[in-house]
PDB file of C-alpha atoms in Angstrom:
ATOM      1  CA  MET F   1      57.883 -67.413  49.972  1.00 77.00           C
ATOM      2  CA  GLY F   2      54.898 -65.172  50.425  1.00 77.00           C
ATOM      3  CA  ILE F   3      56.926 -63.757  53.809  1.00 77.00           C
ATOM      4  CA  ALA F   4      59.970 -63.481  51.640  1.00 77.00           C
ATOM      5  CA  ALA F   5      58.685 -61.600  49.767  1.00 72.00           C
ATOM      6  CA  LYS F   6      56.876 -59.124  52.214  1.00 76.00           C
ATOM      7  CA  ARG F   7      60.392 -58.788  53.417  1.00 78.00           C
ATOM      8  CA  LEU F   8      62.035 -58.017  50.019  1.00 79.00           C
ATOM      9  CA  GLY F   9      60.067 -57.108  46.920  1.00 77.00           C
ATOM     10  CA  GLY F  10      56.710 -54.659  46.534  1.00 87.00           C
ATOM     11  CA  ARG F  11      53.251 -54.872  46.228  1.00 93.00           C
ATOM     12  CA  CYS F  12      52.415 -56.591  43.116  1.00 94.00           C
ATOM     13  CA  ASP F  13      48.774 -56.418  41.024  1.00 96.00           C
ATOM     14  CA  LEU F  14      47.622 -59.873  39.852  1.00 97.00           C
ATOM     15  CA  TYR F  15      45.720 -60.115  36.515  1.00 97.00           C
ATOM     16  CA  ARG F  16      44.201 -63.195  35.066  1.00 96.00           C
ATOM     17  CA  PRO F  17      43.133 -63.512  31.413  1.00 94.00           C
ATOM     18  CA  THR F  18      39.735 -64.186  30.456  1.00 91.00           C
ATOM     19  CA  GLY F  19      39.757 -63.906  26.945  1.00 90.00           C
ATOM     20  CA  PRO F  20      41.498 -62.342  23.917  1.00 93.00           C
ATOM     21  CA  GLY F  21      41.237 -58.687  24.400  1.00 92.00           C
ATOM     22  CA  GLN F  22      43.717 -56.704  26.744  1.00 94.00           C
ATOM     23  CA  PRO F  23      44.252 -58.761  30.043  1.00 95.00           C
ATOM     24  CA  ILE F  24      45.782 -55.758  32.348  1.00 96.00           C
ATOM     25  CA  VAL F  25      42.588 -54.438  32.963  1.00 96.00           C
ATOM     26  CA  PRO F  26      40.295 -54.047  35.991  1.00 96.00           C
ATOM     27  CA  ASP F  27      38.001 -56.326  35.406  1.00 96.00           C
ATOM     28  CA  ASN F  28      40.777 -59.203  35.395  1.00 96.00           C
ATOM     29  CA  ARG F  29      42.251 -58.022  38.485  1.00 96.00           C
ATOM     30  CA  VAL F  30      42.149 -60.611  41.051  1.00 96.00           C
ATOM     31  CA  LEU F  31      44.392 -59.510  44.042  1.00 94.00           C
ATOM     32  CA  GLN F  32      47.100 -57.604  45.301  1.00 95.00           C
ATOM     33  CA  LEU F  33      50.122 -59.570  46.740  1.00 94.00           C
ATOM     34  CA  PRO F  34      53.956 -58.603  47.372  1.00 94.00           C
ATOM     35  CA  ALA F  35      56.163 -59.955  44.981  1.00 94.00           C
ATOM     36  CA  SER F  36      59.888 -60.061  44.188  1.00 92.00           C
ATOM     37  CA  PHE F  37      61.850 -60.867  41.000  1.00 94.00           C
ATOM     38  CA  ASN F  38      65.430 -62.448  40.601  1.00 92.00           C
ATOM     39  CA  ALA F  39      67.559 -62.887  37.928  1.00 91.00           C
ATOM     40  CA  GLN F  40      67.539 -66.883  38.576  1.00 88.00           C
ATOM     41  CA  ASN F  41      69.488 -66.293  41.520  1.00 88.00           C
ATOM     42  CA  PRO F  42      67.672 -66.607  44.582  1.00 84.00           C
ATOM     43  CA  SER F  43      70.482 -65.062  46.562  1.00 86.00           C
ATOM     44  CA  TYR F  44      69.806 -61.801  44.644  1.00 84.00           C
ATOM     45  CA  ALA F  45      73.985 -61.858  44.114  1.00 87.00           C
ATOM     46  CA  LYS F  46      73.754 -61.113  40.594  1.00 88.00           C
ATOM     47  CA  PRO F  47      72.144 -58.540  37.569  1.00 86.00           C
ATOM     48  CA  ASN F  48      70.095 -59.674  35.205  1.00 87.00           C
ATOM     49  CA  GLY F  49      71.871 -59.908  31.694  1.00 86.00           C
ATOM     50  CA  TYR F  50      71.233 -59.334  27.907  1.00 87.00           C
ATOM     51  CA  GLY F  51      69.118 -61.639  26.448  1.00 85.00           C
ATOM     52  CA  ARG F  52      67.330 -62.773  29.358  1.00 90.00           C
ATOM     53  CA  ALA F  53      63.557 -62.302  30.098  1.00 93.00           C
ATOM     54  CA  VAL F  54      63.312 -65.292  32.373  1.00 95.00           C
ATOM     55  CA  TRP F  55      63.024 -64.449  36.285  1.00 94.00           C
ATOM     56  CA  PHE F  56      62.520 -66.336  39.174  1.00 95.00           C
ATOM     57  CA  GLY F  57      59.150 -64.528  41.278  1.00 94.00           C
ATOM     58  CA  VAL F  58      59.199 -64.803  45.003  1.00 93.00           C
ATOM     59  CA  PHE F  59      55.705 -64.545  46.266  1.00 94.00           C
ATOM     60  CA  ASP F  60      52.874 -66.805  47.742  1.00 91.00           C
ATOM     61  CA  SER F  61      51.709 -68.753  44.784  1.00 91.00           C
ATOM     62  CA  ALA F  62      49.142 -70.260  46.121  1.00 92.00           C
ATOM     63  CA  TYR F  63      47.293 -67.335  44.804  1.00 94.00           C
ATOM     64  CA  THR F  64      48.504 -67.279  41.091  1.00 95.00           C
ATOM     65  CA  ARG F  65      48.652 -69.535  38.058  1.00 94.00           C
ATOM     66  CA  SER F  66      50.145 -70.415  35.048  1.00 94.00           C
ATOM     67  CA  GLY F  67      49.682 -67.420  32.581  1.00 95.00           C
ATOM     68  CA  ASP F  68      48.726 -64.913  35.396  1.00 96.00           C
ATOM     69  CA  TYR F  69      50.279 -61.303  35.187  1.00 97.00           C
ATOM     70  CA  LEU F  70      51.929 -59.661  38.059  1.00 97.00           C
ATOM     71  CA  ALA F  71      52.176 -55.730  37.526  1.00 96.00           C
ATOM     72  CA  GLY F  72      54.036 -53.748  40.223  1.00 93.00           C
ATOM     73  CA  ASP F  73      57.463 -51.276  40.879  1.00 91.00           C
ATOM     74  CA  GLU F  74      59.880 -54.235  39.051  1.00 91.00           C
ATOM     75  CA  GLY F  75      57.816 -54.039  35.543  1.00 94.00           C
ATOM     76  CA  VAL F  76      55.143 -56.723  34.169  1.00 97.00           C
ATOM     77  CA  PHE F  77      55.559 -60.323  34.288  1.00 97.00           C
ATOM     78  CA  PHE F  78      53.828 -63.192  33.265  1.00 97.00           C
ATOM     79  CA  VAL F  79      54.058 -66.880  35.101  1.00 97.00           C
ATOM     80  CA  ALA F  80      55.470 -69.497  32.652  1.00 96.00           C
ATOM     81  CA  ALA F  81      55.663 -72.165  35.104  1.00 94.00           C
ATOM     82  CA  GLN F  82      54.658 -73.411  38.855  1.00 93.00           C
ATOM     83  CA  GLN F  83      56.886 -76.291  39.327  1.00 89.00           C
ATOM     84  CA  PRO F  84      56.796 -78.050  43.020  1.00 85.00           C
ATOM     85  CA  LEU F  85      59.372 -77.783  44.808  1.00 82.00           C
ATOM     86  CA  LEU F  86      60.818 -74.873  42.635  1.00 88.00           C
ATOM     87  CA  PRO F  87      61.304 -72.015  41.577  1.00 90.00           C
ATOM     88  CA  VAL F  88      58.774 -69.992  39.808  1.00 94.00           C
ATOM     89  CA  LEU F  89      59.438 -68.908  36.579  1.00 96.00           C
ATOM     90  CA  CYS F  90      58.073 -65.531  35.339  1.00 97.00           C
ATOM     91  CA  VAL F  91      59.003 -63.975  32.051  1.00 97.00           C
ATOM     92  CA  ARG F  92      59.260 -59.861  32.107  1.00 97.00           C
ATOM     93  CA  THR F  93      57.896 -58.791  29.322  1.00 97.00           C
ATOM     94  CA  ASP F  94      58.680 -55.466  27.427  1.00 95.00           C
ATOM     95  CA  ARG F  95      56.024 -54.907  24.567  1.00 97.00           C
ATOM     96  CA  THR F  96      52.968 -55.028  23.863  1.00 97.00           C
ATOM     97  CA  VAL F  97      51.250 -56.949  21.301  1.00 97.00           C
ATOM     98  CA  SER F  98      48.214 -57.639  19.214  1.00 96.00           C
ATOM     99  CA  ILE F  99      48.121 -60.323  16.777  1.00 96.00           C
ATOM    100  CA  SER F 100      46.005 -60.861  13.624  1.00 94.00           C
ATOM    101  CA  ARG F 101      45.265 -63.714  10.997  1.00 92.00           C
ATOM    102  CA  PRO F 102      45.488 -63.285   7.412  1.00 86.00           C
ATOM    103  CA  GLY F 103      41.656 -64.344   5.913  1.00 70.00           C
ATOM    104  CA  GLY F 104      42.190 -66.882   2.932  1.00 58.00           C
ATOM    105  CA  ALA F 105      40.205 -66.567  -0.314  1.00 53.00           C
ATOM    106  CA  ALA F 106      36.382 -64.736  -0.432  1.00 55.00           C
ATOM    107  CA  ALA F 107      34.965 -66.916  -2.572  1.00 57.00           C
ATOM    108  CA  SER F 108      36.243 -70.398  -4.826  1.00 58.00           C
ATOM    109  CA  GLY F 109      37.372 -69.780  -7.780  1.00 59.00           C
ATOM    110  CA  VAL F 110      38.575 -66.816  -9.436  1.00 62.00           C
ATOM    111  CA  ASN F 111      39.320 -64.206  -6.658  1.00 57.00           C
ATOM    112  CA  PRO F 112      40.423 -60.449  -6.568  1.00 58.00           C
ATOM    113  CA  TYR F 113      43.685 -59.479  -5.417  1.00 52.00           C
ATOM    114  CA  GLY F 114      44.761 -62.289  -3.254  1.00 53.00           C
ATOM    115  CA  GLY F 115      47.492 -60.497  -0.687  1.00 55.00           C
ATOM    116  CA  VAL F 116      47.141 -59.640   3.160  1.00 60.00           C
ATOM    117  CA  THR F 117      45.163 -56.521   3.255  1.00 59.00           C
ATOM    118  CA  ALA F 118      43.559 -54.708   6.794  1.00 64.00           C
ATOM    119  CA  ALA F 119      39.880 -56.047   5.340  1.00 65.00           C
ATOM    120  CA  THR F 120      41.125 -59.403   5.283  1.00 72.00           C
ATOM    121  CA  LEU F 121      43.115 -59.568   8.906  1.00 85.00           C
ATOM    122  CA  GLN F 122      41.030 -61.508  11.635  1.00 89.00           C
ATOM    123  CA  PRO F 123      42.058 -60.405  14.971  1.00 90.00           C
ATOM    124  CA  VAL F 124      43.347 -63.016  17.375  1.00 93.00           C
ATOM    125  CA  ILE F 125      44.639 -61.578  20.854  1.00 95.00           C
ATOM    126  CA  SER F 126      44.684 -57.656  21.194  1.00 95.00           C
ATOM    127  CA  GLY F 127      47.301 -55.374  23.939  1.00 96.00           C
ATOM    128  CA  TRP F 128      48.945 -58.117  25.641  1.00 97.00           C
ATOM    129  CA  ARG F 129      51.821 -58.092  27.738  1.00 97.00           C
ATOM    130  CA  VAL F 130      54.676 -60.048  26.354  1.00 97.00           C
ATOM    131  CA  ALA F 131      58.659 -60.358  26.054  1.00 97.00           C
ATOM    132  CA  ILE F 132      60.224 -59.789  22.375  1.00 96.00           C
ATOM    133  CA  GLN F 133      63.989 -60.516  22.016  1.00 94.00           C
ATOM    134  CA  ALA F 134      66.687 -60.487  19.140  1.00 89.00           C
ATOM    135  CA  TYR F 135      67.224 -63.907  17.991  1.00 87.00           C
ATOM    136  CA  ARG F 136      69.519 -63.809  15.065  1.00 73.00           C
ATOM    137  CA  GLY F 137      69.813 -62.221  11.283  1.00 64.00           C
ATOM    138  CA  GLY F 138      67.411 -62.601   8.040  1.00 63.00           C
ATOM    139  CA  GLU F 139      68.513 -63.223   4.883  1.00 64.00           C
ATOM    140  CA  ALA F 140      70.450 -60.173   3.364  1.00 63.00           C
ATOM    141  CA  GLY F 141      69.220 -58.489   0.280  1.00 64.00           C
ATOM    142  CA  PRO F 142      70.219 -58.624  -3.265  1.00 66.00           C
ATOM    143  CA  LEU F 143      71.803 -55.420  -2.941  1.00 68.00           C
ATOM    144  CA  PRO F 144      75.205 -55.396  -0.582  1.00 68.00           C
ATOM    145  CA  SER F 145      73.324 -52.501   0.726  1.00 69.00           C
ATOM    146  CA  ASP F 146      70.655 -53.760   1.955  1.00 69.00           C
ATOM    147  CA  PRO F 147      70.102 -54.717   5.623  1.00 71.00           C
ATOM    148  CA  ARG F 148      69.570 -58.160   6.986  1.00 73.00           C
ATOM    149  CA  ILE F 149      65.723 -58.345   7.952  1.00 77.00           C
ATOM    150  CA  PRO F 150      65.997 -60.131  11.508  1.00 83.00           C
ATOM    151  CA  PHE F 151      64.320 -62.738  13.783  1.00 90.00           C
ATOM    152  CA  TRP F 152      63.388 -62.318  16.759  1.00 94.00           C
ATOM    153  CA  MET F 153      62.105 -64.679  19.660  1.00 95.00           C
ATOM    154  CA  LEU F 154      58.448 -63.854  20.911  1.00 97.00           C
ATOM    155  CA  LEU F 155      57.611 -65.436  24.431  1.00 97.00           C
ATOM    156  CA  LEU F 156      53.809 -65.689  25.494  1.00 96.00           C
ATOM    157  CA  PRO F 157      51.936 -66.854  27.985  1.00 95.00           C
ATOM    158  CA  LEU F 158      49.591 -69.480  27.504  1.00 90.00           C
ATOM    159  CA  LEU F 159      46.651 -67.977  24.714  1.00 89.00           C
ATOM    160  CA  PRO F 160      42.616 -68.725  24.855  1.00 84.00           C
ATOM    161  CA  VAL F 161      43.557 -68.878  21.261  1.00 88.00           C
ATOM    162  CA  PRO F 162      46.113 -71.282  19.445  1.00 91.00           C
ATOM    163  CA  LEU F 163      48.699 -69.205  17.042  1.00 94.00           C
ATOM    164  CA  GLN F 164      49.891 -70.177  13.685  1.00 93.00           C
ATOM    165  CA  THR F 165      52.463 -69.734  11.035  1.00 93.00           C
ATOM    166  CA  ALA F 166      51.967 -66.574   8.995  1.00 91.00           C
ATOM    167  CA  ASP F 167      50.217 -64.390  11.960  1.00 94.00           C
ATOM    168  CA  LEU F 168      51.499 -61.140  11.548  1.00 95.00           C
ATOM    169  CA  VAL F 169      51.980 -59.384  15.197  1.00 96.00           C
ATOM    170  CA  ASN F 170      51.926 -55.909  15.867  1.00 96.00           C
ATOM    171  CA  ASP F 171      53.831 -54.581  18.505  1.00 96.00           C
ATOM    172  CA  ASP F 172      53.799 -50.725  20.447  1.00 96.00           C
ATOM    173  CA  LEU F 173      56.759 -49.690  18.374  1.00 95.00           C
ATOM    174  CA  GLY F 174      54.949 -49.420  15.122  1.00 94.00           C
ATOM    175  CA  ARG F 175      56.881 -52.722  13.985  1.00 94.00           C
ATOM    176  CA  THR F 176      55.194 -55.865  12.173  1.00 94.00           C
ATOM    177  CA  PHE F 177      56.390 -59.391  12.459  1.00 95.00           C
ATOM    178  CA  MET F 178      55.358 -62.773  10.730  1.00 94.00           C
ATOM    179  CA  ILE F 179      55.416 -65.765  12.580  1.00 95.00           C
ATOM    180  CA  SER F 180      57.123 -68.136  11.057  1.00 93.00           C
ATOM    181  CA  ALA F 181      57.103 -70.830  13.956  1.00 94.00           C
ATOM    182  CA  ALA F 182      54.889 -70.735  16.973  1.00 95.00           C
ATOM    183  CA  GLU F 183      56.038 -73.796  19.671  1.00 95.00           C
ATOM    184  CA  GLN F 184      53.583 -74.193  22.487  1.00 94.00           C
ATOM    185  CA  SER F 185      54.497 -76.006  25.654  1.00 92.00           C
ATOM    186  CA  GLU F 186      53.880 -76.050  29.789  1.00 91.00           C
ATOM    187  CA  LEU F 187      55.814 -72.875  29.546  1.00 93.00           C
ATOM    188  CA  GLY F 188      53.131 -70.894  27.009  1.00 94.00           C
ATOM    189  CA  TRP F 189      54.233 -69.496  23.803  1.00 96.00           C
ATOM    190  CA  ARG F 190      57.855 -69.423  21.639  1.00 96.00           C
ATOM    191  CA  CYS F 191      57.536 -68.363  18.548  1.00 96.00           C
ATOM    192  CA  ILE F 192      60.196 -67.129  16.173  1.00 95.00           C
ATOM    193  CA  ILE F 193      59.099 -64.236  14.611  1.00 95.00           C
ATOM    194  CA  GLN F 194      60.440 -62.407  11.561  1.00 92.00           C
ATOM    195  CA  GLN F 195      60.409 -58.489  11.288  1.00 89.00           C
ATOM    196  CA  MET F 196      58.722 -56.999   8.115  1.00 84.00           C
ATOM    197  CA  ALA F 197      59.799 -54.040   6.305  1.00 72.00           C
ATOM    198  CA  THR F 198      57.824 -51.040   6.051  1.00 62.00           C
TER     199      THR F 198
END
């Protein structure tokens, strides 16, 4: 695969996250290697379509492992899975997010205002590249003119910290989401998130 990547792909920087902070920084750069990506079609016979974030990676996977990022001319991808004798699954990222967790009550008994405020948010991760895709519409508001608040699918690599329901997600477009469901598997995290009205 490394030989094929030299013929088909360009140079990519390989980054290996070391903590909850931004993973694509010079200190996390491991090496540079040739890499190519195709739309789950090893013959490169079709383009990628809407709603498909998963690609096949063509590169020497002896240097990589699940959770690594590859950044090059074709975009920024994270390695989702490297299963023996199978193509390497990669996810093409399109957004940068930070995730925070609302804090609990300050003390037992009666407390001041208990809603989510910026002062009570605890950072979980910051500056991570992820894929966010449309999932389905949410519940409509009480008025006929109220739009549905949509649900989205959030794909992340395995993280150094777990995600939880009700964690807040902020992306680089200024949108805010709340995690409705978080599933961890060998491919990383797959979360259903609901966009919050601002």
